Amino acid sequence: MSEQIPPQQQDRQPGVEGEMTPPAEFIRDDYQGSGKLRGRVAIVTGGDSGIGRAVALHFAREGADVVIPYLDEHEDASETKRRVEAEGRHCLLLDGDLSQAAFCRDVVARTIDQFDRLDVLVNNAARQELHDDPEATSDEEWLTTFDVNIHAYFYMAKAALPHLRRSGGTIINSTSVNAYAGHPKLLAYTTTKGAISGFTRALSQMTVGDGVRVNQVAPGPIWTPLIPSTMGQFDTDMVEDFGAQSPMGRAGQPSELGPAYVYLASRDSSYVSGQTIHVNGGMIVNG
Ligand code: NAD
Ligand code: MG
């Protein structure tokens, strides 16, 4: 877990797990499921890899079937499906672009077709590009980043809510420590992550009376394909010792995020809505 991360890059985004050195950890061998999500159905966007894959595997070990919308990375997605099935649960893979509202509606419709219920929506897919100066972000990139990172969260929530009201379900959004601490090279991305915080809080207030809870997780530096495919693309040395600046002196593993999502998805958090869990190696941030 404390293995050093060497410089590296991947030349396109989204990145792939197979090219990462060292490989990431998704669920600890000694993580014991206790049926916290038995019989539930969850959508985990971007669940093909990284944090989303860890969430899918923890949910499956807790008894849930999982639907995974993702972009392009069929090998990563197939591997996640294989691991969910190894937990004895079903996994439906849906390849498509979540920035398109029609695809988001289709994801929910196909979930209901196959499983006849929806209990948990995890909005987690994201993109980012690094730049030295604000002017280097093109207007097009700005809009695309918003389309994927926040507009898709809205489209997914809108399509899912009728079903979540029926099941007394929950929504969990992936934001970032950057929304709280800022980031000198990630302007568009950080802005979308701040938008997610406002979205989580307002949506929670709108739906709490319907029995639907909405929370978010704010990860710090986590070892996922997003890092070599975006930071490594910008500057290979930026990946070297990624996370070393956190108080714990290392990057987090996706396996260290999964249990926070289980908590927010399950009845354990039945009195919690509109809140943020910071999983960031000990950084103290406001909010
Ligand atoms: P990841 O690359 O493994 O996961 C992101 C996934 O989003 C990709 O696998 C891809 O399938 C999906 N995706 C991207 N664009 C899409 C599109 N247009 N349509 C459908 N799917 C699309 O990276 P990750 O780090 O696990 O990211 C998961 C979440 O964690 C993101 O919201 C990210 O902002 C957040 N996060 C990550 C870190 C970190 O250090 N890795 C830190 C803070 C927050
Ligand atoms: Mg991926």
mmCIF file of C-alpha atoms and ligand atoms in Angstrom:
data_model
loop_
_atom_site.group_PDB
_atom_site.id
_atom_site.type_symbol
_atom_site.label_atom_id
_atom_site.label_comp_id
_atom_site.label_asym_id
_atom_site.label_seq_id
_atom_site.Cartn_x
_atom_site.Cartn_y
_atom_site.Cartn_z
ATOM 1 C CA MET A 1 0.000 0.000 0.000
ATOM 2 C CA SER A 2 2.869 2.401 0.702
ATOM 3 C CA GLU A 3 4.595 1.395 -2.561
ATOM 4 C CA GLN A 4 6.091 4.461 -4.319
ATOM 5 C CA ILE A 5 4.506 5.566 -7.575
ATOM 6 C CA PRO A 6 7.036 5.989 -10.438
ATOM 7 C CA PRO A 7 6.690 8.674 -13.191
ATOM 8 C CA GLN A 8 4.343 7.485 -15.970
ATOM 9 C CA GLN A 9 1.730 8.611 -18.440
ATOM 10 C CA GLN A 10 -1.122 7.270 -20.538
ATOM 11 C CA ASP A 11 -1.774 9.091 -23.772
ATOM 12 C CA ARG A 12 -5.556 9.194 -23.727
ATOM 13 C CA GLN A 13 -8.387 9.833 -21.320
ATOM 14 C CA PRO A 14 -10.141 7.897 -19.792
ATOM 15 C CA GLY A 15 -7.132 5.838 -18.785
ATOM 16 C CA VAL A 16 -6.861 2.088 -18.261
ATOM 17 C CA GLU A 17 -6.078 0.043 -15.174
ATOM 18 C CA GLY A 18 -3.783 -2.433 -16.980
ATOM 19 C CA GLU A 19 -1.164 0.236 -17.734
ATOM 20 C CA MET A 20 -0.800 1.448 -14.145
ATOM 21 C CA THR A 21 2.366 0.824 -12.104
ATOM 22 C CA PRO A 22 1.853 -0.303 -9.399
ATOM 23 C CA PRO A 23 -1.650 -1.761 -9.918
ATOM 24 C CA ALA A 24 -4.376 -0.372 -7.639
ATOM 25 C CA GLU A 25 -6.220 -2.212 -4.858
ATOM 26 C CA PHE A 26 -10.052 -2.256 -5.099
ATOM 27 C CA ILE A 27 -11.272 -4.236 -2.115
ATOM 28 C CA ARG A 28 -9.318 -5.712 0.756
ATOM 29 C CA ASP A 29 -9.260 -9.501 0.903
ATOM 30 C CA ASP A 30 -10.408 -9.335 4.524
ATOM 31 C CA TYR A 31 -13.402 -7.018 3.837
ATOM 32 C CA GLN A 32 -16.353 -9.015 5.172
ATOM 33 C CA GLY A 33 -19.741 -8.330 3.632
ATOM 34 C CA SER A 34 -22.665 -8.478 6.065
ATOM 35 C CA GLY A 35 -25.657 -8.164 3.738
ATOM 36 C CA LYS A 36 -25.983 -4.394 4.213
ATOM 37 C CA LEU A 37 -27.235 -4.056 0.602
ATOM 38 C CA ARG A 38 -28.856 -7.464 0.142
ATOM 39 C CA GLY A 39 -31.367 -7.441 -2.730
ATOM 40 C CA ARG A 40 -30.613 -3.823 -3.671
ATOM 41 C CA VAL A 41 -29.818 -2.507 -7.134
ATOM 42 C CA ALA A 42 -27.216 0.224 -7.664
ATOM 43 C CA ILE A 43 -26.069 2.267 -10.642
ATOM 44 C CA VAL A 44 -22.391 3.276 -10.374
ATOM 45 C CA THR A 45 -21.362 5.644 -13.185
ATOM 46 C CA GLY A 46 -17.741 5.206 -14.251
ATOM 47 C CA GLY A 47 -17.705 1.932 -12.311
ATOM 48 C CA ASP A 48 -15.411 0.297 -14.869
ATOM 49 C CA SER A 49 -12.284 1.474 -13.064
ATOM 50 C CA GLY A 50 -10.804 3.364 -10.120
ATOM 51 C CA ILE A 51 -13.058 4.489 -7.297
ATOM 52 C CA GLY A 52 -16.195 3.373 -9.180
ATOM 53 C CA ARG A 53 -14.861 -0.184 -9.527
ATOM 54 C CA ALA A 54 -14.105 -0.250 -5.793
ATOM 55 C CA VAL A 55 -17.657 0.944 -5.058
ATOM 56 C CA ALA A 56 -19.131 -1.721 -7.372
ATOM 57 C CA LEU A 57 -17.126 -4.506 -5.677
ATOM 58 C CA HIS A 58 -17.986 -3.375 -2.141
ATOM 59 C CA PHE A 59 -21.687 -3.083 -3.070
ATOM 60 C CA ALA A 60 -21.595 -6.571 -4.613
ATOM 61 C CA ARG A 61 -19.931 -8.049 -1.525
ATOM 62 C CA GLU A 62 -22.719 -6.431 0.522
ATOM 63 C CA GLY A 63 -25.328 -8.154 -1.661
ATOM 64 C CA ALA A 64 -26.258 -5.627 -4.383
ATOM 65 C CA ASP A 65 -26.556 -6.066 -8.154
ATOM 66 C CA VAL A 66 -24.701 -3.343 -10.041
ATOM 67 C CA VAL A 67 -25.266 -1.418 -13.284
ATOM 68 C CA ILE A 68 -22.181 0.268 -14.744
ATOM 69 C CA PRO A 69 -22.391 2.990 -17.374
ATOM 70 C CA TYR A 70 -18.881 3.798 -18.637
ATOM 71 C CA LEU A 71 -17.011 5.270 -21.574
ATOM 72 C CA ASP A 72 -14.999 3.138 -24.026
ATOM 73 C CA GLU A 73 -12.814 1.083 -21.676
ATOM 74 C CA HIS A 74 -14.353 -2.294 -22.428
ATOM 75 C CA GLU A 75 -11.529 -4.340 -20.916
ATOM 76 C CA ASP A 76 -11.705 -2.526 -17.574
ATOM 77 C CA ALA A 77 -15.497 -2.793 -17.609
ATOM 78 C CA SER A 78 -15.400 -6.547 -18.352
ATOM 79 C CA GLU A 79 -12.948 -7.087 -15.516
ATOM 80 C CA THR A 80 -15.246 -5.237 -13.093
ATOM 81 C CA LYS A 81 -18.175 -7.371 -14.260
ATOM 82 C CA ARG A 82 -16.123 -10.543 -13.765
ATOM 83 C CA ARG A 83 -15.275 -9.478 -10.202
ATOM 84 C CA VAL A 84 -18.887 -8.503 -9.355
ATOM 85 C CA GLU A 85 -20.064 -11.881 -10.642
ATOM 86 C CA ALA A 86 -17.370 -13.578 -8.561
ATOM 87 C CA GLU A 87 -19.169 -12.048 -5.548
ATOM 88 C CA GLY A 88 -22.312 -13.881 -6.698
ATOM 89 C CA ARG A 89 -24.126 -10.769 -7.986
ATOM 90 C CA HIS A 90 -25.307 -9.534 -11.394
ATOM 91 C CA CYS A 91 -23.544 -6.774 -13.329
ATOM 92 C CA LEU A 92 -25.005 -4.914 -16.325
ATOM 93 C CA LEU A 93 -22.462 -2.959 -18.415
ATOM 94 C CA LEU A 94 -23.688 -0.008 -20.507
ATOM 95 C CA ASP A 95 -21.180 1.732 -22.758
ATOM 96 C CA GLY A 96 -22.086 5.321 -23.651
ATOM 97 C CA ASP A 97 -21.581 9.027 -23.111
ATOM 98 C CA LEU A 98 -23.214 10.285 -19.911
ATOM 99 C CA SER A 99 -23.005 13.898 -21.085
ATOM 100 C CA GLN A 100 -25.978 12.968 -23.301
ATOM 101 C CA ALA A 101 -29.249 13.198 -21.371
ATOM 102 C CA ALA A 102 -30.822 10.518 -23.593
ATOM 103 C CA PHE A 103 -28.139 7.998 -22.602
ATOM 104 C CA CYS A 104 -28.680 8.804 -18.905
ATOM 105 C CA ARG A 105 -32.422 8.136 -19.289
ATOM 106 C CA ASP A 106 -31.616 4.920 -21.154
ATOM 107 C CA VAL A 107 -29.325 3.753 -18.331
ATOM 108 C CA VAL A 108 -32.177 4.066 -15.826
ATOM 109 C CA ALA A 109 -34.750 2.501 -18.198
ATOM 110 C CA ARG A 110 -32.513 -0.507 -18.860
ATOM 111 C CA THR A 111 -31.841 -0.902 -15.130
ATOM 112 C CA ILE A 112 -35.578 -1.080 -14.454
ATOM 113 C CA ASP A 113 -36.121 -3.449 -17.421
ATOM 114 C CA GLN A 114 -33.526 -5.858 -16.081
ATOM 115 C CA PHE A 115 -33.888 -5.564 -12.288
ATOM 116 C CA ASP A 116 -37.309 -3.956 -11.772
ATOM 117 C CA ARG A 117 -36.024 -1.615 -9.052
ATOM 118 C CA LEU A 118 -33.383 0.987 -8.248
ATOM 119 C CA ASP A 119 -32.071 1.684 -4.742
ATOM 120 C CA VAL A 120 -28.789 3.546 -5.113
ATOM 121 C CA LEU A 121 -27.429 6.005 -7.678
ATOM 122 C CA VAL A 122 -23.699 6.722 -7.459
ATOM 123 C CA ASN A 123 -22.774 9.666 -9.700
ATOM 124 C CA ASN A 124 -19.043 9.189 -10.143
ATOM 125 C CA ALA A 125 -17.846 9.526 -13.766
ATOM 126 C CA ALA A 126 -15.590 12.504 -14.481
ATOM 127 C CA ARG A 127 -12.972 14.023 -16.773
ATOM 128 C CA GLN A 128 -10.257 16.630 -16.258
ATOM 129 C CA GLU A 129 -7.479 18.434 -18.121
ATOM 130 C CA LEU A 130 -4.553 20.309 -16.578
ATOM 131 C CA HIS A 131 -3.274 23.720 -17.700
ATOM 132 C CA ASP A 132 -0.831 26.314 -16.375
ATOM 133 C CA ASP A 133 -3.016 29.324 -17.226
ATOM 134 C CA PRO A 134 -6.758 29.995 -17.204
ATOM 135 C CA GLU A 135 -6.661 31.130 -20.866
ATOM 136 C CA ALA A 136 -5.353 27.719 -21.922
ATOM 137 C CA THR A 137 -8.757 26.171 -21.190
ATOM 138 C CA SER A 138 -10.749 26.358 -24.434
ATOM 139 C CA ASP A 139 -14.432 27.283 -24.228
ATOM 140 C CA GLU A 140 -15.214 23.856 -25.648
ATOM 141 C CA GLU A 141 -13.194 22.045 -22.976
ATOM 142 C CA TRP A 142 -14.880 24.138 -20.280
ATOM 143 C CA LEU A 143 -18.322 23.076 -21.510
ATOM 144 C CA THR A 144 -17.381 19.417 -22.005
ATOM 145 C CA THR A 145 -16.036 19.241 -18.452
ATOM 146 C CA PHE A 146 -19.316 20.609 -17.119
ATOM 147 C CA ASP A 147 -21.317 18.267 -19.388
ATOM 148 C CA VAL A 148 -19.602 15.174 -17.986
ATOM 149 C CA ASN A 149 -18.884 16.179 -14.382
ATOM 150 C CA ILE A 150 -22.101 17.914 -13.309
ATOM 151 C CA HIS A 151 -24.763 17.990 -16.056
ATOM 152 C CA ALA A 152 -24.666 14.191 -16.234
ATOM 153 C CA TYR A 153 -25.174 13.998 -12.444
ATOM 154 C CA PHE A 154 -28.358 16.066 -12.897
ATOM 155 C CA TYR A 155 -29.637 13.979 -15.833
ATOM 156 C CA MET A 156 -29.008 10.754 -13.930
ATOM 157 C CA ALA A 157 -30.668 12.034 -10.742
ATOM 158 C CA LYS A 158 -33.697 13.260 -12.686
ATOM 159 C CA ALA A 159 -34.193 9.902 -14.394
ATOM 160 C CA ALA A 160 -33.537 7.906 -11.203
ATOM 161 C CA LEU A 161 -35.651 9.842 -8.703
ATOM 162 C CA PRO A 162 -39.087 8.354 -9.488
ATOM 163 C CA HIS A 163 -37.614 4.909 -8.769
ATOM 164 C CA LEU A 164 -35.620 6.045 -5.729
ATOM 165 C CA ARG A 165 -38.755 7.560 -4.178
ATOM 166 C CA ARG A 166 -40.420 4.170 -4.538
ATOM 167 C CA SER A 167 -37.551 2.255 -2.912
ATOM 168 C CA GLY A 168 -36.576 4.859 -0.284
ATOM 169 C CA GLY A 169 -33.262 5.032 -2.087
ATOM 170 C CA THR A 170 -30.134 7.163 -1.934
ATOM 171 C CA ILE A 171 -27.904 9.223 -4.193
ATOM 172 C CA ILE A 172 -24.144 9.487 -3.601
ATOM 173 C CA ASN A 173 -22.094 12.000 -5.614
ATOM 174 C CA SER A 174 -18.306 11.876 -6.027
ATOM 175 C CA THR A 175 -16.886 15.363 -5.568
ATOM 176 C CA SER A 176 -13.207 16.103 -4.723
ATOM 177 C CA VAL A 177 -10.922 17.656 -2.124
ATOM 178 C CA ASN A 178 -10.203 20.196 -4.892
ATOM 179 C CA ALA A 179 -13.648 21.733 -4.368
ATOM 180 C CA TYR A 180 -12.479 22.668 -0.853
ATOM 181 C CA ALA A 181 -8.730 23.231 -1.309
ATOM 182 C CA GLY A 182 -8.596 24.459 -4.942
ATOM 183 C CA HIS A 183 -5.999 23.287 -7.469
ATOM 184 C CA PRO A 184 -3.575 25.492 -9.427
ATOM 185 C CA LYS A 185 -3.811 23.457 -12.666
ATOM 186 C CA LEU A 186 -7.423 22.262 -12.667
ATOM 187 C CA LEU A 187 -9.758 25.226 -13.130
ATOM 188 C CA ALA A 188 -12.734 23.720 -14.993
ATOM 189 C CA TYR A 189 -12.613 20.433 -13.072
ATOM 190 C CA THR A 190 -12.387 22.112 -9.666
ATOM 191 C CA THR A 191 -15.287 24.403 -10.566
ATOM 192 C CA THR A 192 -17.469 21.416 -11.475
ATOM 193 C CA LYS A 193 -16.543 19.698 -8.217
ATOM 194 C CA GLY A 194 -17.711 22.793 -6.308
ATOM 195 C CA ALA A 195 -20.943 22.687 -8.292
ATOM 196 C CA ILE A 196 -21.441 19.085 -7.155
ATOM 197 C CA SER A 197 -21.321 20.235 -3.510
ATOM 198 C CA GLY A 198 -24.125 22.737 -4.121
ATOM 199 C CA PHE A 199 -26.057 20.113 -6.093
ATOM 200 C CA THR A 200 -25.753 17.584 -3.245
ATOM 201 C CA ARG A 201 -27.002 20.031 -0.631
ATOM 202 C CA ALA A 202 -29.927 21.507 -2.584
ATOM 203 C CA LEU A 203 -31.039 18.121 -3.924
ATOM 204 C CA SER A 204 -30.922 16.681 -0.409
ATOM 205 C CA GLN A 205 -33.214 19.443 0.839
ATOM 206 C CA MET A 206 -35.600 18.894 -2.079
ATOM 207 C CA THR A 207 -35.911 15.137 -1.681
ATOM 208 C CA VAL A 208 -35.492 14.507 2.044
ATOM 209 C CA GLY A 209 -39.260 14.736 2.549
ATOM 210 C CA ASP A 210 -39.706 11.989 -0.051
ATOM 211 C CA GLY A 211 -37.420 9.642 1.876
ATOM 212 C CA VAL A 212 -34.527 9.969 -0.590
ATOM 213 C CA ARG A 213 -31.166 10.823 0.988
ATOM 214 C CA VAL A 214 -28.397 12.593 -0.980
ATOM 215 C CA ASN A 215 -24.766 12.731 0.183
ATOM 216 C CA GLN A 216 -21.297 13.031 -1.295
ATOM 217 C CA VAL A 217 -17.777 11.714 -0.892
ATOM 218 C CA ALA A 218 -14.791 14.047 -1.348
ATOM 219 C CA PRO A 219 -11.715 11.934 -2.171
ATOM 220 C CA GLY A 220 -8.164 13.227 -1.857
ATOM 221 C CA PRO A 221 -5.383 11.871 -4.108
ATOM 222 C CA ILE A 222 -6.411 8.329 -5.081
ATOM 223 C CA TRP A 223 -4.432 5.986 -7.331
ATOM 224 C CA THR A 224 -6.715 5.544 -10.369
ATOM 225 C CA PRO A 225 -6.348 5.704 -14.202
ATOM 226 C CA LEU A 226 -7.522 9.339 -14.071
ATOM 227 C CA ILE A 227 -4.097 10.271 -12.690
ATOM 228 C CA PRO A 228 -1.632 8.864 -15.286
ATOM 229 C CA SER A 229 -4.049 9.701 -18.137
ATOM 230 C CA THR A 230 -4.437 13.382 -17.166
ATOM 231 C CA MET A 231 -1.634 14.457 -14.787
ATOM 232 C CA GLY A 232 0.827 12.083 -16.481
ATOM 233 C CA GLN A 233 -0.283 13.441 -19.837
ATOM 234 C CA PHE A 234 0.450 16.998 -18.635
ATOM 235 C CA ASP A 235 3.793 16.140 -16.976
ATOM 236 C CA THR A 236 4.972 12.562 -16.345
ATOM 237 C CA ASP A 237 6.901 13.686 -13.244
ATOM 238 C CA MET A 238 3.673 14.925 -11.665
ATOM 239 C CA VAL A 239 2.639 11.299 -11.172
ATOM 240 C CA GLU A 240 5.842 10.454 -9.331
ATOM 241 C CA ASP A 241 5.004 10.028 -5.665
ATOM 242 C CA PHE A 242 1.438 11.193 -6.328
ATOM 243 C CA GLY A 243 -0.215 11.853 -2.965
ATOM 244 C CA ALA A 244 3.085 12.248 -1.076
ATOM 245 C CA GLN A 245 2.007 15.768 -0.025
ATOM 246 C CA SER A 246 -0.999 14.503 1.917
ATOM 247 C CA PRO A 247 -0.551 14.308 5.711
ATOM 248 C CA MET A 248 -0.347 10.504 5.428
ATOM 249 C CA GLY A 249 2.444 10.895 2.877
ATOM 250 C CA ARG A 250 0.915 8.620 0.240
ATOM 251 C CA ALA A 251 -1.906 8.276 -2.266
ATOM 252 C CA GLY A 252 -5.072 6.496 -1.186
ATOM 253 C CA GLN A 253 -6.222 3.264 -2.805
ATOM 254 C CA PRO A 254 -9.731 2.837 -4.279
ATOM 255 C CA SER A 255 -10.209 0.122 -1.627
ATOM 256 C CA GLU A 256 -10.105 2.880 1.014
ATOM 257 C CA LEU A 257 -13.109 4.644 -0.575
ATOM 258 C CA GLY A 258 -15.543 1.736 -0.986
ATOM 259 C CA PRO A 259 -16.602 1.479 2.684
ATOM 260 C CA ALA A 260 -17.601 5.183 2.793
ATOM 261 C CA TYR A 261 -19.983 4.580 -0.127
ATOM 262 C CA VAL A 262 -21.364 1.445 1.565
ATOM 263 C CA TYR A 263 -22.111 3.519 4.662
ATOM 264 C CA LEU A 264 -23.959 6.184 2.659
ATOM 265 C CA ALA A 265 -25.829 3.598 0.556
ATOM 266 C CA SER A 266 -27.026 1.494 3.475
ATOM 267 C CA ARG A 267 -29.389 1.932 6.425
ATOM 268 C CA ASP A 268 -26.349 2.624 8.603
ATOM 269 C CA SER A 269 -26.625 6.252 7.429
ATOM 270 C CA SER A 270 -30.434 6.486 7.777
ATOM 271 C CA TYR A 271 -30.209 9.854 9.644
ATOM 272 C CA VAL A 272 -27.612 11.394 7.274
ATOM 273 C CA SER A 273 -28.414 13.576 4.249
ATOM 274 C CA GLY A 274 -26.803 16.560 2.507
ATOM 275 C CA GLN A 275 -23.412 15.648 4.015
ATOM 276 C CA THR A 276 -19.847 15.104 2.843
ATOM 277 C CA ILE A 277 -17.414 12.356 3.836
ATOM 278 C CA HIS A 278 -13.805 13.476 3.282
ATOM 279 C CA VAL A 279 -11.516 10.525 2.494
ATOM 280 C CA ASN A 280 -8.271 12.355 1.850
ATOM 281 C CA GLY A 281 -5.337 11.135 3.940
ATOM 282 C CA GLY A 282 -5.878 13.604 6.756
ATOM 283 C CA MET A 283 -6.197 16.964 4.970
ATOM 284 C CA ILE A 284 -8.223 19.430 7.014
ATOM 285 C CA VAL A 285 -10.651 21.331 4.784
ATOM 286 C CA ASN A 286 -13.665 23.543 5.407
ATOM 287 C CA GLY A 287 -17.061 22.051 4.780
HETATM 288 P P1 NAD B 1 -11.405 6.703 -13.390
HETATM 289 O O1 NAD B 1 -10.825 7.214 -14.659
HETATM 290 O O2 NAD B 1 -11.080 5.331 -12.988
HETATM 291 O O3 NAD B 1 -12.996 6.814 -13.407
HETATM 292 C C1 NAD B 1 -13.690 7.784 -14.113
HETATM 293 C C2 NAD B 1 -14.614 7.070 -15.099
HETATM 294 O O4 NAD B 1 -15.508 8.009 -15.666
HETATM 295 C C3 NAD B 1 -13.905 6.420 -16.272
HETATM 296 O O5 NAD B 1 -13.588 5.099 -15.980
HETATM 297 C C4 NAD B 1 -14.892 6.532 -17.424
HETATM 298 O O6 NAD B 1 -15.482 5.292 -17.771
HETATM 299 C C5 NAD B 1 -15.977 7.437 -16.867
HETATM 300 N N1 NAD B 1 -16.296 8.504 -17.805
HETATM 301 C C6 NAD B 1 -15.549 9.588 -18.114
HETATM 302 N N2 NAD B 1 -16.196 10.340 -19.030
HETATM 303 C C7 NAD B 1 -17.371 9.713 -19.293
HETATM 304 C C8 NAD B 1 -18.459 9.978 -20.163
HETATM 305 N N3 NAD B 1 -18.494 11.071 -20.947
HETATM 306 N N4 NAD B 1 -19.498 9.104 -20.179
HETATM 307 C C9 NAD B 1 -19.479 7.988 -19.402
HETATM 308 N N5 NAD B 1 -18.479 7.698 -18.556
HETATM 309 C C10 NAD B 1 -17.439 8.550 -18.523
HETATM 310 O O7 NAD B 1 -11.002 7.763 -12.247
HETATM 311 P P2 NAD B 1 -11.393 7.920 -10.706
HETATM 312 O O8 NAD B 1 -10.278 8.696 -10.123
HETATM 313 O O9 NAD B 1 -11.807 6.648 -10.101
HETATM 314 O O10 NAD B 1 -12.641 8.915 -10.759
HETATM 315 C C11 NAD B 1 -13.876 8.647 -10.105
HETATM 316 C C12 NAD B 1 -14.372 9.899 -9.402
HETATM 317 O O11 NAD B 1 -13.491 10.227 -8.327
HETATM 318 C C13 NAD B 1 -14.454 11.143 -10.279
HETATM 319 O O12 NAD B 1 -15.643 11.846 -10.006
HETATM 320 C C14 NAD B 1 -13.268 11.967 -9.826
HETATM 321 O O13 NAD B 1 -13.469 13.356 -10.028
HETATM 322 C C15 NAD B 1 -13.248 11.610 -8.350
HETATM 323 N N6 NAD B 1 -11.986 11.933 -7.688
HETATM 324 C C16 NAD B 1 -10.845 11.257 -8.009
HETATM 325 C C17 NAD B 1 -9.668 11.602 -7.354
HETATM 326 C C18 NAD B 1 -8.364 10.902 -7.648
HETATM 327 O O14 NAD B 1 -7.322 11.325 -7.127
HETATM 328 N N7 NAD B 1 -8.349 9.838 -8.442
HETATM 329 C C19 NAD B 1 -9.648 12.633 -6.411
HETATM 330 C C20 NAD B 1 -10.841 13.290 -6.121
HETATM 331 C C21 NAD B 1 -11.998 12.929 -6.779
HETATM 332 MG MG MG B 2 -12.126 3.831 -16.578
#
